[in-house]
Amino acid sequence: MTTSTNGAFDRKPFIAGNWKMNMDHVQGITLLQKLAWTLSDAKHDYSRVEVAVFPPFTDLRGVQTLVQGDDLQVAYGGQDLSQFDSGAYTGDISGQFLNKLGCKYVLVGHSERRTIHNESDDVLNAKVKAAFKHGVIPVLCVGEGLEIRQAGTHVDHTLQQLRAGVAGLTNEQAAELVVAYEPVWAIGTGEVAGPEDAQEMCAAIRAELESLFGADVAAKTRLLYGGSVKANNAAAILQERDVDGLLVGGASLDPAEFANIVRFESHLVAD
Ligand SMILES: O=C(CO)COP(=O)(O)O
């Protein structure tokens, strides 16, 4: 994360919680309400640090109602979408439906979709394009497994996922896109990547975006780190130059812990 001389962030930090398959529609609005109250009590400045949650699909209508009814500033999104617009695709969710439910974002290519549901790079690229088509910002998830990390080919692997995911995007779309680097070996394991690992990969991703779309676009794209983020490791990761935010799993299910992560500025070590 980098700041200009006036202390403003060059790219608005973005802290997002991926609830995965947790929180039914009643539990979900309770969690969101507690998060909103906690951040309100802490006088969180949403114009300085953006906050979003990614609930299960069944929670989205209730989340929309709560956000609109209480005028909450928490953004929200889906955890996946169909590459198709509508039709005979049983079980799929169209980006058009997510847009109608007020989703600002949608996760694309989370490692649990790539592995459990065998989503290919071509399908994921189609999903990225479908998200933009329906006015929802894709959060493209990339990252390597343990074997690839141990083989030392993690940079090439991650950049190949990135290139496939952003193929055919316009410069404007690439600038609006969010990319989340989530090493699979750090997800749900408690093995958080060190700040230097997160920086190495986000710098490589930004350099690849520059080669594909130019320096102006690469300077705008927000890059997140995800994988065993907790309140006690978030600030150190966010102090890295090319890390603009975090995609948090388990810790986002605890409103106090997630609010502590969102409030990372209060934990930043003075340079
Ligand atoms: O997959 C993740 C976020 O999308 C990370 O999950 P954990 O924070 O539970 O490791």
mmCIF file of C-alpha atoms and ligand atoms in Angstrom:
data_model
loop_
_atom_site.group_PDB
_atom_site.id
_atom_site.type_symbol
_atom_site.label_atom_id
_atom_site.label_comp_id
_atom_site.label_asym_id
_atom_site.label_seq_id
_atom_site.Cartn_x
_atom_site.Cartn_y
_atom_site.Cartn_z
ATOM 1 C CA MET A 1 0.000 0.000 0.000
ATOM 2 C CA THR A 2 1.497 3.358 -0.982
ATOM 3 C CA THR A 3 0.534 6.853 0.090
ATOM 4 C CA SER A 4 1.006 10.190 -1.630
ATOM 5 C CA THR A 5 2.768 13.073 0.096
ATOM 6 C CA ASN A 6 -0.579 14.279 1.513
ATOM 7 C CA GLY A 7 -1.105 10.919 3.219
ATOM 8 C CA ALA A 8 -3.841 9.807 0.807
ATOM 9 C CA PHE A 9 -3.535 6.249 -0.455
ATOM 10 C CA ASP A 10 -2.490 5.948 -4.126
ATOM 11 C CA ARG A 11 -5.052 3.127 -4.479
ATOM 12 C CA LYS A 12 -8.001 2.987 -2.049
ATOM 13 C CA PRO A 13 -7.370 0.080 0.330
ATOM 14 C CA PHE A 14 -9.957 -2.679 0.080
ATOM 15 C CA ILE A 15 -10.651 -5.152 2.904
ATOM 16 C CA ALA A 16 -13.057 -7.936 1.909
ATOM 17 C CA GLY A 17 -14.520 -10.883 3.779
ATOM 18 C CA ASN A 18 -15.252 -14.121 1.931
ATOM 19 C CA TRP A 19 -17.800 -15.968 4.073
ATOM 20 C CA LYS A 20 -17.597 -19.066 1.839
ATOM 21 C CA MET A 21 -20.325 -21.648 2.663
ATOM 22 C CA ASN A 22 -21.047 -20.185 6.099
ATOM 23 C CA MET A 23 -23.896 -18.041 7.541
ATOM 24 C CA ASP A 24 -27.441 -18.795 6.389
ATOM 25 C CA HIS A 25 -29.591 -15.783 5.475
ATOM 26 C CA VAL A 26 -30.512 -15.064 9.109
ATOM 27 C CA GLN A 27 -26.977 -15.512 10.451
ATOM 28 C CA GLY A 28 -25.638 -13.423 7.581
ATOM 29 C CA ILE A 29 -27.652 -10.292 8.316
ATOM 30 C CA THR A 30 -26.812 -10.663 12.001
ATOM 31 C CA LEU A 31 -23.083 -10.820 11.188
ATOM 32 C CA LEU A 32 -23.309 -7.832 8.854
ATOM 33 C CA GLN A 33 -25.279 -5.800 11.403
ATOM 34 C CA LYS A 34 -22.682 -6.511 14.120
ATOM 35 C CA LEU A 35 -19.842 -5.602 11.731
ATOM 36 C CA ALA A 36 -21.538 -2.333 10.778
ATOM 37 C CA TRP A 37 -22.169 -1.393 14.413
ATOM 38 C CA THR A 38 -18.565 -2.205 15.371
ATOM 39 C CA LEU A 39 -17.147 -0.078 12.546
ATOM 40 C CA SER A 40 -19.609 2.718 13.304
ATOM 41 C CA ASP A 41 -18.554 2.743 16.962
ATOM 42 C CA ALA A 42 -14.928 2.966 15.796
ATOM 43 C CA LYS A 43 -15.914 5.839 13.473
ATOM 44 C CA HIS A 44 -14.519 3.981 10.447
ATOM 45 C CA ASP A 45 -13.929 6.222 7.413
ATOM 46 C CA TYR A 46 -15.249 4.187 4.465
ATOM 47 C CA SER A 47 -14.036 6.851 2.041
ATOM 48 C CA ARG A 48 -10.463 5.992 3.113
ATOM 49 C CA VAL A 49 -10.714 2.174 3.380
ATOM 50 C CA GLU A 50 -13.368 0.264 1.434
ATOM 51 C CA VAL A 51 -15.049 -2.697 3.106
ATOM 52 C CA ALA A 52 -16.940 -5.529 1.400
ATOM 53 C CA VAL A 53 -18.386 -8.907 2.286
ATOM 54 C CA PHE A 54 -19.035 -11.909 0.036
ATOM 55 C CA PRO A 55 -21.951 -13.891 1.532
ATOM 56 C CA PRO A 56 -23.517 -17.076 0.152
ATOM 57 C CA PHE A 57 -26.040 -16.432 -2.644
ATOM 58 C CA THR A 58 -28.985 -17.189 -0.333
ATOM 59 C CA ASP A 59 -28.001 -14.262 1.907
ATOM 60 C CA LEU A 60 -27.737 -11.586 -0.786
ATOM 61 C CA ARG A 61 -31.351 -10.410 -0.794
ATOM 62 C CA GLY A 62 -31.324 -9.973 2.999
ATOM 63 C CA VAL A 63 -27.951 -8.228 2.844
ATOM 64 C CA GLN A 64 -29.294 -5.882 0.172
ATOM 65 C CA THR A 65 -32.351 -5.078 2.297
ATOM 66 C CA LEU A 66 -30.215 -4.360 5.380
ATOM 67 C CA VAL A 67 -27.663 -2.262 3.495
ATOM 68 C CA GLN A 68 -30.372 -0.211 1.799
ATOM 69 C CA GLY A 69 -32.593 0.025 4.881
ATOM 70 C CA ASP A 70 -29.842 1.146 7.246
ATOM 71 C CA ASP A 71 -27.839 2.978 4.584
ATOM 72 C CA LEU A 72 -24.765 0.895 5.381
ATOM 73 C CA GLN A 73 -21.535 1.709 3.538
ATOM 74 C CA VAL A 74 -20.371 -1.914 3.392
ATOM 75 C CA ALA A 75 -20.191 -3.154 -0.198
ATOM 76 C CA TYR A 76 -21.027 -6.749 -1.015
ATOM 77 C CA GLY A 77 -20.783 -9.323 -3.780
ATOM 78 C CA GLY A 78 -21.280 -12.854 -4.947
ATOM 79 C CA GLN A 79 -18.758 -15.678 -4.535
ATOM 80 C CA ASP A 80 -19.149 -16.794 -8.147
ATOM 81 C CA LEU A 81 -21.259 -16.212 -11.263
ATOM 82 C CA SER A 82 -22.196 -17.970 -14.461
ATOM 83 C CA GLN A 83 -20.337 -17.235 -17.679
ATOM 84 C CA PHE A 84 -23.809 -17.262 -19.279
ATOM 85 C CA ASP A 85 -26.444 -14.515 -19.113
ATOM 86 C CA SER A 86 -29.552 -16.708 -18.690
ATOM 87 C CA GLY A 87 -31.086 -19.992 -19.818
ATOM 88 C CA ALA A 88 -30.853 -23.721 -19.230
ATOM 89 C CA TYR A 89 -27.922 -23.679 -16.813
ATOM 90 C CA THR A 90 -29.261 -25.416 -13.702
ATOM 91 C CA GLY A 91 -27.719 -24.111 -10.513
ATOM 92 C CA ASP A 92 -25.939 -21.182 -12.170
ATOM 93 C CA ILE A 93 -26.327 -17.579 -11.023
ATOM 94 C CA SER A 94 -26.246 -14.844 -13.668
ATOM 95 C CA GLY A 95 -24.210 -11.688 -13.202
ATOM 96 C CA GLN A 96 -27.406 -9.862 -14.138
ATOM 97 C CA PHE A 97 -29.083 -11.289 -11.002
ATOM 98 C CA LEU A 98 -26.131 -10.198 -8.849
ATOM 99 C CA ASN A 99 -26.360 -6.713 -10.286
ATOM 100 C CA LYS A 100 -30.079 -6.545 -9.518
ATOM 101 C CA LEU A 101 -29.275 -7.545 -5.920
ATOM 102 C CA GLY A 102 -26.929 -4.558 -5.604
ATOM 103 C CA CYS A 103 -23.669 -6.526 -5.777
ATOM 104 C CA LYS A 104 -20.695 -4.283 -6.516
ATOM 105 C CA TYR A 105 -18.223 -7.173 -6.787
ATOM 106 C CA VAL A 106 -18.039 -10.879 -7.587
ATOM 107 C CA LEU A 107 -15.275 -13.375 -6.826
ATOM 108 C CA VAL A 108 -14.001 -15.230 -9.894
ATOM 109 C CA GLY A 109 -11.678 -18.226 -9.831
ATOM 110 C CA HIS A 110 -11.288 -18.729 -6.102
ATOM 111 C CA SER A 111 -8.995 -21.725 -5.616
ATOM 112 C CA GLU A 112 -11.895 -23.662 -4.125
ATOM 113 C CA ARG A 113 -13.786 -23.145 -7.424
ATOM 114 C CA ARG A 114 -10.728 -24.055 -9.492
ATOM 115 C CA THR A 115 -10.034 -27.266 -7.571
ATOM 116 C CA ILE A 116 -13.388 -28.554 -6.292
ATOM 117 C CA HIS A 117 -15.348 -27.491 -9.383
ATOM 118 C CA ASN A 118 -12.531 -27.814 -11.949
ATOM 119 C CA GLU A 119 -13.100 -24.373 -13.403
ATOM 120 C CA SER A 120 -10.711 -23.880 -16.334
ATOM 121 C CA ASP A 121 -8.873 -20.694 -17.260
ATOM 122 C CA ASP A 122 -11.136 -20.296 -20.317
ATOM 123 C CA VAL A 123 -14.304 -20.541 -18.203
ATOM 124 C CA LEU A 124 -12.871 -18.100 -15.680
ATOM 125 C CA ASN A 125 -11.995 -15.613 -18.411
ATOM 126 C CA ALA A 126 -15.588 -15.883 -19.658
ATOM 127 C CA LYS A 127 -16.790 -15.243 -16.091
ATOM 128 C CA VAL A 128 -14.612 -12.147 -15.774
ATOM 129 C CA LYS A 129 -16.108 -10.818 -19.019
ATOM 130 C CA ALA A 130 -19.649 -11.729 -17.893
ATOM 131 C CA ALA A 131 -19.111 -9.793 -14.668
ATOM 132 C CA PHE A 132 -18.130 -6.647 -16.538
ATOM 133 C CA LYS A 133 -21.005 -7.173 -18.996
ATOM 134 C CA HIS A 134 -23.463 -7.103 -16.096
ATOM 135 C CA GLY A 135 -21.882 -4.187 -14.244
ATOM 136 C CA VAL A 136 -20.281 -6.188 -11.420
ATOM 137 C CA ILE A 137 -16.555 -5.767 -10.700
ATOM 138 C CA PRO A 138 -14.694 -9.095 -10.814
ATOM 139 C CA VAL A 139 -12.200 -9.998 -8.088
ATOM 140 C CA LEU A 140 -9.974 -12.441 -9.990
ATOM 141 C CA CYS A 141 -8.347 -14.916 -7.605
ATOM 142 C CA VAL A 142 -4.976 -16.416 -8.529
ATOM 143 C CA GLY A 143 -2.355 -18.348 -6.598
ATOM 144 C CA GLU A 144 -0.312 -21.519 -6.434
ATOM 145 C CA GLY A 145 -0.534 -24.797 -4.556
ATOM 146 C CA LEU A 146 2.139 -26.089 -2.188
ATOM 147 C CA GLU A 147 3.817 -28.361 -4.741
ATOM 148 C CA ILE A 148 4.262 -25.474 -7.165
ATOM 149 C CA ARG A 149 5.595 -23.237 -4.396
ATOM 150 C CA GLN A 150 8.071 -25.972 -3.394
ATOM 151 C CA ALA A 151 9.087 -26.379 -7.056
ATOM 152 C CA GLY A 152 9.784 -22.636 -7.226
ATOM 153 C CA THR A 153 7.519 -22.071 -10.248
ATOM 154 C CA HIS A 154 4.885 -20.123 -8.310
ATOM 155 C CA VAL A 155 5.486 -16.813 -10.087
ATOM 156 C CA ASP A 156 5.104 -18.298 -13.584
ATOM 157 C CA HIS A 157 2.060 -20.311 -12.494
ATOM 158 C CA THR A 158 0.309 -17.319 -10.945
ATOM 159 C CA LEU A 159 1.072 -15.020 -13.882
ATOM 160 C CA GLN A 160 -0.239 -17.639 -16.301
ATOM 161 C CA GLN A 161 -3.531 -17.678 -14.360
ATOM 162 C CA LEU A 162 -3.567 -13.868 -14.465
ATOM 163 C CA ARG A 163 -2.910 -13.672 -18.227
ATOM 164 C CA ALA A 164 -5.677 -16.193 -18.919
ATOM 165 C CA GLY A 165 -8.120 -14.386 -16.644
ATOM 166 C CA VAL A 166 -7.614 -10.919 -18.124
ATOM 167 C CA ALA A 167 -7.349 -11.949 -21.786
ATOM 168 C CA GLY A 168 -9.401 -9.654 -24.003
ATOM 169 C CA LEU A 169 -10.168 -7.010 -21.366
ATOM 170 C CA THR A 170 -10.088 -3.341 -22.263
ATOM 171 C CA ASN A 171 -7.701 -1.029 -20.450
ATOM 172 C CA GLU A 172 -10.651 0.495 -18.606
ATOM 173 C CA GLN A 173 -11.802 -2.928 -17.422
ATOM 174 C CA ALA A 174 -8.287 -3.910 -16.346
ATOM 175 C CA ALA A 175 -7.996 -0.741 -14.273
ATOM 176 C CA GLU A 176 -11.296 -1.457 -12.509
ATOM 177 C CA LEU A 177 -10.527 -5.156 -11.980
ATOM 178 C CA VAL A 178 -9.384 -6.365 -8.563
ATOM 179 C CA VAL A 179 -6.846 -9.214 -8.396
ATOM 180 C CA ALA A 180 -6.477 -11.329 -5.257
ATOM 181 C CA TYR A 181 -3.294 -13.347 -4.776
ATOM 182 C CA GLU A 182 -4.225 -16.294 -2.562
ATOM 183 C CA PRO A 183 -1.566 -18.977 -2.222
ATOM 184 C CA VAL A 184 -3.552 -22.189 -1.815
ATOM 185 C CA TRP A 185 -1.103 -23.443 0.840
ATOM 186 C CA ALA A 186 -2.038 -20.440 3.033
ATOM 187 C CA ILE A 187 -5.819 -20.761 2.744
ATOM 188 C CA GLY A 188 -7.434 -22.067 5.912
ATOM 189 C CA THR A 189 -4.110 -23.452 7.165
ATOM 190 C CA GLY A 190 -2.956 -20.753 9.535
ATOM 191 C CA GLU A 191 0.217 -20.622 7.381
ATOM 192 C CA VAL A 192 -0.004 -16.977 6.376
ATOM 193 C CA ALA A 193 2.406 -15.892 3.651
ATOM 194 C CA GLY A 194 4.998 -13.462 4.961
ATOM 195 C CA PRO A 195 4.651 -9.805 3.945
ATOM 196 C CA GLU A 196 7.651 -10.282 1.658
ATOM 197 C CA ASP A 197 5.944 -13.200 -0.114
ATOM 198 C CA ALA A 198 2.783 -11.146 -0.599
ATOM 199 C CA GLN A 199 4.864 -8.229 -1.903
ATOM 200 C CA GLU A 200 6.884 -10.436 -4.273
ATOM 201 C CA MET A 201 3.753 -11.815 -5.896
ATOM 202 C CA CYS A 202 1.776 -8.547 -5.987
ATOM 203 C CA ALA A 203 4.780 -6.779 -7.539
ATOM 204 C CA ALA A 204 5.031 -9.535 -10.170
ATOM 205 C CA ILE A 205 1.280 -9.274 -10.872
ATOM 206 C CA ARG A 206 1.491 -5.483 -11.209
ATOM 207 C CA ALA A 207 4.493 -5.764 -13.541
ATOM 208 C CA GLU A 208 2.596 -8.272 -15.710
ATOM 209 C CA LEU A 209 -0.446 -5.974 -15.804
ATOM 210 C CA GLU A 210 1.884 -3.168 -16.919
ATOM 211 C CA SER A 211 3.262 -5.294 -19.746
ATOM 212 C CA LEU A 212 -0.273 -6.216 -20.834
ATOM 213 C CA PHE A 213 -2.135 -2.919 -20.350
ATOM 214 C CA GLY A 214 0.469 -0.216 -19.720
ATOM 215 C CA ALA A 215 1.786 1.591 -16.651
ATOM 216 C CA ASP A 216 -1.245 3.834 -16.108
ATOM 217 C CA VAL A 217 -3.613 0.858 -15.879
ATOM 218 C CA ALA A 218 -1.264 -1.201 -13.698
ATOM 219 C CA ALA A 219 -0.951 1.719 -11.290
ATOM 220 C CA LYS A 220 -4.732 1.736 -10.799
ATOM 221 C CA THR A 221 -5.519 -1.976 -10.410
ATOM 222 C CA ARG A 222 -5.989 -2.934 -6.766
ATOM 223 C CA LEU A 223 -4.156 -6.090 -5.665
ATOM 224 C CA LEU A 224 -5.204 -8.047 -2.584
ATOM 225 C CA TYR A 225 -3.551 -10.767 -0.526
ATOM 226 C CA GLY A 226 -5.578 -13.623 0.959
ATOM 227 C CA GLY A 227 -4.641 -16.661 3.041
ATOM 228 C CA SER A 228 -4.846 -16.965 6.842
ATOM 229 C CA VAL A 229 -5.132 -13.228 7.397
ATOM 230 C CA LYS A 230 -5.802 -12.319 11.015
ATOM 231 C CA ALA A 231 -5.857 -9.040 12.953
ATOM 232 C CA ASN A 232 -2.318 -9.742 14.220
ATOM 233 C CA ASN A 233 -0.747 -10.105 10.755
ATOM 234 C CA ALA A 234 -2.845 -7.778 8.578
ATOM 235 C CA ALA A 235 -1.025 -4.477 9.113
ATOM 236 C CA ALA A 236 2.422 -5.875 8.242
ATOM 237 C CA ILE A 237 1.099 -7.279 4.966
ATOM 238 C CA LEU A 238 -0.695 -4.041 4.105
ATOM 239 C CA GLN A 239 2.445 -2.008 4.639
ATOM 240 C CA GLU A 240 3.926 -3.685 1.581
ATOM 241 C CA ARG A 241 4.085 -1.343 -1.415
ATOM 242 C CA ASP A 242 2.039 -3.381 -3.921
ATOM 243 C CA VAL A 243 -0.534 -4.844 -1.527
ATOM 244 C CA ASP A 244 -3.709 -2.737 -1.624
ATOM 245 C CA GLY A 245 -5.968 -4.865 0.501
ATOM 246 C CA LEU A 246 -6.907 -8.240 1.889
ATOM 247 C CA LEU A 247 -9.347 -11.048 1.067
ATOM 248 C CA VAL A 248 -10.163 -12.609 4.414
ATOM 249 C CA GLY A 249 -11.821 -15.988 4.957
ATOM 250 C CA GLY A 250 -12.258 -17.466 8.422
ATOM 251 C CA ALA A 251 -11.465 -14.275 10.321
ATOM 252 C CA SER A 252 -14.309 -12.450 8.494
ATOM 253 C CA LEU A 253 -16.865 -14.637 10.271
ATOM 254 C CA ASP A 254 -16.018 -12.917 13.577
ATOM 255 C CA PRO A 255 -17.232 -9.309 13.391
ATOM 256 C CA ALA A 256 -14.812 -8.029 16.040
ATOM 257 C CA GLU A 257 -11.805 -9.729 14.420
ATOM 258 C CA PHE A 258 -12.761 -8.592 10.923
ATOM 259 C CA ALA A 259 -13.393 -5.027 12.146
ATOM 260 C CA ASN A 260 -9.915 -5.099 13.712
ATOM 261 C CA ILE A 261 -8.473 -6.074 10.318
ATOM 262 C CA VAL A 262 -10.443 -3.285 8.621
ATOM 263 C CA ARG A 263 -9.050 -0.866 11.213
ATOM 264 C CA PHE A 264 -5.504 -1.857 10.277
ATOM 265 C CA GLU A 265 -4.348 1.765 10.163
ATOM 266 C CA SER A 266 -4.546 1.887 13.931
ATOM 267 C CA HIS A 267 -1.985 -0.961 14.005
ATOM 268 C CA LEU A 268 0.414 0.368 11.351
ATOM 269 C CA VAL A 269 3.995 0.696 12.504
ATOM 270 C CA ALA A 270 5.291 4.231 11.879
ATOM 271 C CA ASP A 271 7.963 4.190 9.153
HETATM 272 O O1 LIG B 1 -9.833 -18.155 0.818
HETATM 273 C C1 LIG B 1 -9.643 -17.139 1.486
HETATM 274 C C2 LIG B 1 -10.375 -15.889 1.166
HETATM 275 O O2 LIG B 1 -11.007 -15.972 -0.091
HETATM 276 C C3 LIG B 1 -8.735 -17.133 2.681
HETATM 277 O O3 LIG B 1 -9.301 -17.949 3.683
HETATM 278 P P1 LIG B 1 -8.652 -17.915 5.163
HETATM 279 O O4 LIG B 1 -8.553 -16.442 5.547
HETATM 280 O O5 LIG B 1 -9.634 -18.677 6.009
HETATM 281 O O6 LIG B 1 -7.306 -18.561 5.024
#
